[in-house]
């Protein structure tokens, strides 16, 4: 490998995806050095991509000209740097991203930035305290909400699986945490190894985030969309909802697809996705799905058609939709009906978060 001499080339090298996992430090509360037992070893092995069988890690090594590489993990006193700093709460984990910059004498320096994600771990003894002491639990919820909206908080409950007789209390507590503390997510880990796996997955996702955001930016667009008509034909073909294929001539070769240009291909792909979404509803047969999609080609079209109507008017309009079944002398025609129409209207127009549409979705 040729020797890299200029600072600019050094920085460009470090900013590639190859070194993304070496530019993020996982910071955790110093309490984790003592409990749970085995935490430090398990997390270190997971974050360094270590092999538990031979103890060797597969983490990419920093170039030899990096004299001060960021640490992979670092214990921090909880709350020592405020709610905006690393490890803002007891038993919490956060991440610090380092950006290489030009330093003096040709060296590379690192500028650190605190990532907004915070992961709070609830150990078994703390979980028992929450279940027994309501005021203690409410104070914990308040501490989680104090981090928002600047920080995105998730929670891991590290405790063995509870017996069925005590499961209801835990479920109710998790529901309250989700709604009142406005958490991104709640997960449970019964062993230290499972806890380390979850922390390792969070760390990996944060490390790779800059390289995955391009999928949704304005320059790259939605990279998972098909780029040609023949791609759409192969990607979304489904026998339940056949579409009429079109044939075009491309440099003497016959190409089968759903359009002669990318715009038509994407329109066909979106239509196919809408058909599949409708098909997930119970009672939505192929004929019903095609009838709804023919009248309202996209979810936005359906929403716009119903949004300014009262609930009764919207249900009446949708229930009158004609459904054709069969062909020739066996052809029949029915209406969509109030039952399915009511569920669709409520799903698309209701702003009531407590509304239960039913078990038919």
Coordinates of C-alpha atoms in Angstrom, one line a residue:
X1 CA 0.0 0.0 0.0
X2 CA 1.5 3.4 -1.0
X3 CA 2.5 5.7 1.8
X4 CA 0.0 8.5 2.5
X5 CA 1.8 11.8 3.1
X6 CA -0.7 14.7 2.8
X7 CA -3.1 15.6 5.5
X8 CA -6.0 15.9 3.1
X9 CA -5.5 12.3 1.8
X10 CA -5.2 11.1 5.4
X11 CA -8.5 12.6 6.3
X12 CA -10.2 11.3 3.2
X13 CA -9.0 7.9 4.1
X14 CA -10.3 8.0 7.6
X15 CA -13.7 9.3 6.5
X16 CA -14.4 6.2 4.3
X17 CA -16.8 3.5 5.5
X18 CA -13.9 1.2 6.2
X19 CA -12.9 3.1 9.4
X20 CA -16.4 4.2 10.5
X21 CA -16.4 1.9 13.5
X22 CA -13.1 3.3 14.7
X23 CA -14.4 6.9 14.8
X24 CA -17.2 6.3 17.4
X25 CA -16.7 5.7 21.1
X26 CA -19.3 3.9 23.2
X27 CA -19.5 5.8 26.6
X28 CA -21.1 4.0 29.5
X29 CA -21.8 4.7 33.2
X30 CA -18.9 3.8 35.5
X31 CA -21.3 1.7 37.5
X32 CA -21.2 -0.9 34.7
X33 CA -17.6 -1.6 35.6
X34 CA -19.0 -3.5 38.7
X35 CA -22.4 -4.7 37.6
X36 CA -23.8 -6.6 36.0
X37 CA -21.0 -9.2 36.3
X38 CA -19.2 -9.8 33.0
X39 CA -20.6 -6.6 31.3
X40 CA -17.3 -5.0 30.5
X41 CA -15.8 -8.1 28.9
X42 CA -19.0 -8.9 26.9
X43 CA -19.5 -5.4 25.6
X44 CA -15.8 -5.0 24.7
X45 CA -15.8 -8.2 22.8
X46 CA -19.0 -7.3 20.9
X47 CA -17.9 -3.7 20.0
X48 CA -14.4 -4.8 18.9
X49 CA -16.0 -7.5 16.7
X50 CA -14.3 -10.2 18.8
X51 CA -14.5 -13.9 18.3
X52 CA -15.6 -15.5 21.6
X53 CA -14.0 -18.8 20.7
X54 CA -10.4 -17.6 20.2
X55 CA -10.6 -14.1 21.7
X56 CA -9.4 -12.4 18.5
X57 CA -11.1 -9.3 17.1
X58 CA -11.7 -8.5 13.5
X59 CA -11.9 -4.7 13.9
X60 CA -10.1 -2.8 11.2
X61 CA -6.8 -1.4 12.5
X62 CA -6.1 2.4 12.3
X63 CA -3.3 3.4 10.0
X64 CA 0.1 3.6 11.7
X65 CA 0.2 7.4 11.1
X66 CA -2.8 7.9 13.5
X67 CA -1.0 8.4 16.8
X68 CA -4.1 9.2 19.0
X69 CA -7.0 7.0 17.8
X70 CA -10.3 7.4 19.7
X71 CA -11.1 4.6 22.2
X72 CA -13.8 2.1 21.3
X73 CA -15.3 2.2 24.8
X74 CA -15.0 4.7 27.7
X75 CA -16.4 4.7 31.2
X76 CA -17.8 8.1 32.2
X77 CA -19.3 9.4 35.5
X78 CA -23.1 9.7 35.0
X79 CA -24.3 13.3 34.5
X80 CA -20.8 14.8 35.0
X81 CA -21.2 16.9 31.8
X82 CA -24.9 17.7 32.0
X83 CA -27.9 16.4 30.1
X84 CA -26.3 17.3 26.8
X85 CA -23.0 15.4 27.5
X86 CA -22.0 11.8 27.4
X87 CA -23.8 9.4 29.8
X88 CA -26.4 12.0 31.0
X89 CA -28.3 9.6 33.4
X90 CA -27.3 6.8 35.8
X91 CA -27.0 3.4 34.1
X92 CA -27.0 5.1 30.6
X93 CA -25.0 4.6 27.5
X94 CA -24.2 7.2 24.8
X95 CA -21.9 7.6 21.8
X96 CA -19.3 10.1 20.8
X97 CA -18.4 10.6 17.1
X98 CA -14.9 11.8 16.1
X99 CA -14.2 13.7 12.9
X100 CA -10.6 13.8 11.7
X101 CA -9.2 17.3 11.1
X102 CA -5.9 18.9 10.0
X103 CA -3.5 19.3 13.0
X104 CA -0.1 20.8 13.5
X105 CA 3.1 19.2 12.1
X106 CA 1.1 17.1 9.6
X107 CA -0.7 15.2 12.3
X108 CA -4.4 14.3 12.3
X109 CA -6.5 15.6 15.1
X110 CA -10.1 14.5 16.1
X111 CA -13.0 16.7 16.9
X112 CA -15.7 15.0 19.0
X113 CA -19.4 15.4 18.8
X114 CA -22.0 13.9 21.1
X115 CA -24.6 11.7 19.3
X116 CA -28.2 12.4 20.3
X117 CA -29.0 8.7 21.1
X118 CA -29.1 7.6 24.8
X119 CA -29.6 4.0 25.9
X120 CA -30.8 3.5 29.5
X121 CA -30.4 0.1 31.1
X122 CA -32.7 -1.0 33.9
X123 CA -31.2 -3.7 36.0
X124 CA -33.3 -6.2 37.9
X125 CA -33.1 -4.6 41.4
X126 CA -34.1 -1.2 39.9
X127 CA -36.9 -2.9 38.0
X128 CA -38.2 -4.4 41.2
X129 CA -38.1 -0.9 42.8
X130 CA -40.1 0.5 40.0
X131 CA -42.8 -2.1 40.4
X132 CA -43.1 -1.6 44.1
X133 CA -42.7 2.2 44.4
X134 CA -44.9 4.2 42.1
X135 CA -43.3 7.6 43.0
X136 CA -39.9 6.2 42.3
X137 CA -41.1 5.0 38.9
X138 CA -42.7 8.4 38.1
X139 CA -39.4 10.2 39.0
X140 CA -37.6 7.9 36.6
X141 CA -40.1 8.8 33.8
X142 CA -39.5 12.5 34.5
X143 CA -35.7 12.0 34.3
X144 CA -36.1 10.4 30.9
X145 CA -38.3 13.2 29.6
X146 CA -35.8 15.8 30.8
X147 CA -33.5 14.6 28.0
X148 CA -36.0 15.4 25.2
X149 CA -36.4 16.6 22.6
X150 CA -32.6 17.0 22.2
X151 CA -31.8 13.4 22.9
X152 CA -33.4 10.2 21.5
X153 CA -33.9 7.8 24.4
X154 CA -34.3 4.0 24.2
X155 CA -34.4 1.6 27.1
X156 CA -33.2 -2.0 27.8
X157 CA -34.6 -4.0 30.7
X158 CA -31.9 -6.4 31.9
X159 CA -33.8 -9.0 33.9
X160 CA -34.6 -12.7 33.6
X161 CA -38.0 -13.6 32.2
X162 CA -40.7 -13.2 34.8
X163 CA -43.3 -15.8 35.6
X164 CA -46.7 -15.5 33.9
X165 CA -48.3 -14.4 37.1
X166 CA -46.1 -11.3 37.3
X167 CA -45.9 -10.6 33.6
X168 CA -48.9 -8.2 33.5
X169 CA -47.2 -5.7 35.9
X170 CA -44.1 -5.6 33.6
X171 CA -46.2 -5.1 30.5
X172 CA -48.1 -2.2 32.1
X173 CA -44.9 -0.6 33.1
X174 CA -43.5 -0.9 29.6
X175 CA -46.6 0.6 28.1
X176 CA -46.4 3.6 30.5
X177 CA -42.7 4.0 29.6
X178 CA -43.5 4.0 25.9
X179 CA -46.3 6.6 26.1
X180 CA -45.3 8.8 29.0
X181 CA -41.5 8.8 28.6
X182 CA -41.8 8.9 24.8
X183 CA -39.1 6.4 24.2
X184 CA -37.8 5.3 20.8
X185 CA -38.0 1.7 21.9
X186 CA -38.0 -0.7 24.8
X187 CA -36.2 -4.1 24.7
X188 CA -35.5 -6.8 27.2
X189 CA -32.2 -8.8 27.7
X190 CA -32.2 -11.7 30.0
X191 CA -28.4 -12.3 30.0
X192 CA -25.3 -10.2 29.9
X193 CA -24.5 -11.6 26.5
X194 CA -27.9 -10.6 25.1
X195 CA -27.4 -7.1 26.6
X196 CA -24.0 -6.9 24.9
X197 CA -25.4 -7.9 21.6
X198 CA -28.1 -5.1 21.8
X199 CA -25.5 -2.5 22.7
X200 CA -23.2 -3.7 19.9
X201 CA -26.1 -3.4 17.4
X202 CA -26.8 0.1 18.5
X203 CA -23.2 1.0 18.2
X204 CA -22.9 -0.5 14.7
X205 CA -26.0 1.4 13.5
X206 CA -24.7 4.7 14.8
X207 CA -21.3 4.1 13.2
X208 CA -22.8 3.3 9.8
X209 CA -25.4 6.0 9.9
X210 CA -23.6 8.6 7.7
X211 CA -23.1 6.1 5.0
X212 CA -26.8 4.9 5.0
X213 CA -28.4 8.4 5.0
X214 CA -27.5 8.8 1.3
X215 CA -30.3 6.4 0.5
X216 CA -32.8 9.1 1.4
X217 CA -31.1 12.4 0.4
X218 CA -32.0 14.6 -2.5
X219 CA -29.0 13.6 -4.6
X220 CA -29.4 9.8 -4.5
X221 CA -33.2 9.6 -3.9
X222 CA -34.7 6.3 -2.8
X223 CA -32.0 4.0 -3.9
X224 CA -34.1 0.9 -3.2
X225 CA -36.6 1.9 -6.0
X226 CA -36.3 0.2 -9.4
X227 CA -34.4 2.1 -12.0
X228 CA -35.8 0.6 -15.1
X229 CA -39.1 -0.8 -16.4
X230 CA -37.8 -4.4 -16.6
X231 CA -36.5 -4.1 -13.0
X232 CA -40.1 -3.2 -11.9
X233 CA -41.5 -6.2 -13.8
X234 CA -39.2 -8.6 -12.0
X235 CA -39.4 -7.0 -8.6
X236 CA -43.1 -6.6 -8.2
X237 CA -44.7 -9.2 -10.3
X238 CA -47.4 -11.0 -8.4
X239 CA -50.0 -13.4 -10.0
X240 CA -52.8 -12.1 -7.8
X241 CA -52.8 -8.7 -9.4
X242 CA -51.7 -9.0 -13.0
X243 CA -50.7 -5.8 -14.9
X244 CA -50.5 -5.5 -18.6
X245 CA -46.9 -5.6 -19.8
X246 CA -45.6 -3.4 -22.4
X247 CA -42.9 -4.3 -25.0
X248 CA -40.3 -1.8 -26.2
X249 CA -37.4 -2.1 -28.6
X250 CA -34.0 -1.2 -27.1
X251 CA -31.1 -1.3 -29.5
X252 CA -32.6 -4.2 -31.4
X253 CA -33.5 -6.2 -28.3
X254 CA -37.0 -6.8 -27.0
X255 CA -37.5 -5.5 -23.4
X256 CA -40.6 -6.4 -21.4
X257 CA -41.7 -4.0 -18.7
X258 CA -44.4 -1.8 -17.4
X259 CA -43.4 1.4 -19.2
X260 CA -41.0 2.8 -21.7
X261 CA -39.3 5.2 -19.3
X262 CA -38.3 5.4 -15.6
X263 CA -41.3 7.7 -14.7
X264 CA -43.8 5.1 -15.9
X265 CA -41.8 2.3 -14.2
X266 CA -41.9 4.1 -10.9
X267 CA -45.6 4.8 -11.3
X268 CA -46.2 1.1 -11.9
X269 CA -44.1 0.2 -8.9
X270 CA -46.0 2.6 -6.6
X271 CA -49.3 1.2 -7.9
X272 CA -48.2 -2.3 -7.2
X273 CA -47.1 -1.3 -3.7
X274 CA -50.5 0.2 -3.1
X275 CA -52.2 -3.0 -4.2
X276 CA -50.2 -5.0 -1.8
X277 CA -50.9 -2.6 1.1
X278 CA -54.7 -2.9 0.4
X279 CA -54.4 -6.7 0.2
X280 CA -53.2 -6.9 3.9
X281 CA -56.7 -6.0 5.1
X282 CA -58.9 -8.9 6.0
X283 CA -61.8 -9.3 3.5
X284 CA -60.0 -7.4 0.7
X285 CA -60.0 -9.9 -2.1
X286 CA -58.3 -9.4 -5.4
X287 CA -61.4 -7.9 -7.0
X288 CA -62.0 -5.5 -4.1
X289 CA -58.4 -4.4 -4.1
X290 CA -58.4 -3.7 -7.8
X291 CA -61.6 -1.8 -7.5
X292 CA -60.3 0.5 -4.8
X293 CA -57.0 1.0 -6.5
X294 CA -58.8 1.8 -9.8
X295 CA -60.9 4.5 -8.2
X296 CA -58.1 5.8 -6.0
X297 CA -54.7 5.1 -7.6
X298 CA -52.6 6.1 -4.5
X299 CA -53.1 6.4 -0.7
X300 CA -52.9 10.1 -1.1
X301 CA -55.7 10.1 -3.6
X302 CA -57.9 8.2 -1.2
X303 CA -57.0 10.4 1.7
X304 CA -57.7 13.6 -0.3
X305 CA -61.1 12.3 -1.5
X306 CA -62.2 11.6 2.1
X307 CA -60.5 14.2 4.3
X308 CA -63.1 17.0 3.7
X309 CA -66.1 14.7 4.2
X310 CA -67.8 13.8 7.4
X311 CA -67.4 10.3 8.6
X312 CA -70.9 9.3 7.5
X313 CA -70.5 10.9 4.0
X314 CA -67.1 9.3 3.5
X315 CA -68.3 5.8 4.5
X316 CA -71.4 6.2 2.2
X317 CA -69.2 7.3 -0.8
X318 CA -66.8 4.4 -0.3
X319 CA -69.5 1.8 0.4
X320 CA -71.1 2.5 -3.0
X321 CA -67.9 1.5 -4.8
X322 CA -68.7 -1.1 -7.4
X323 CA -67.0 -4.5 -7.2
X324 CA -67.0 -6.6 -10.4
X325 CA -66.5 -10.3 -10.1
X326 CA -66.2 -12.9 -12.8
X327 CA -66.4 -12.4 -16.6
X328 CA -68.9 -13.0 -19.4
X329 CA -72.2 -14.5 -18.5
X330 CA -70.9 -15.3 -15.0
X331 CA -70.0 -11.6 -14.3
X332 CA -71.6 -10.1 -11.1
X333 CA -71.5 -6.7 -9.6
X334 CA -71.8 -5.8 -5.9
X335 CA -70.9 -2.9 -3.6
X336 CA -68.0 -2.5 -1.2
X337 CA -70.4 -2.3 1.8
X338 CA -70.3 -0.4 5.0
X339 CA -68.1 -2.8 7.0
X340 CA -65.0 -2.5 4.9
X341 CA -65.7 1.1 4.0
X342 CA -66.0 2.1 7.7
X343 CA -62.6 0.5 8.6
X344 CA -60.9 2.2 5.6
X345 CA -62.3 5.6 6.4
X346 CA -61.4 5.4 10.1
X347 CA -57.9 4.2 9.3
X348 CA -57.2 7.0 6.8
X349 CA -59.0 10.0 8.4
X350 CA -59.2 9.5 12.2
X351 CA -57.0 11.5 14.5
X352 CA -58.0 9.7 17.6
X353 CA -54.9 7.8 18.9
X354 CA -57.2 5.7 21.2
X355 CA -59.5 4.5 18.4
X356 CA -59.4 0.7 17.9
X357 CA -60.3 0.0 14.3
X358 CA -60.7 -3.7 15.1
X359 CA -58.9 -7.0 14.5
X360 CA -59.6 -7.1 10.8
X361 CA -56.5 -5.2 9.7

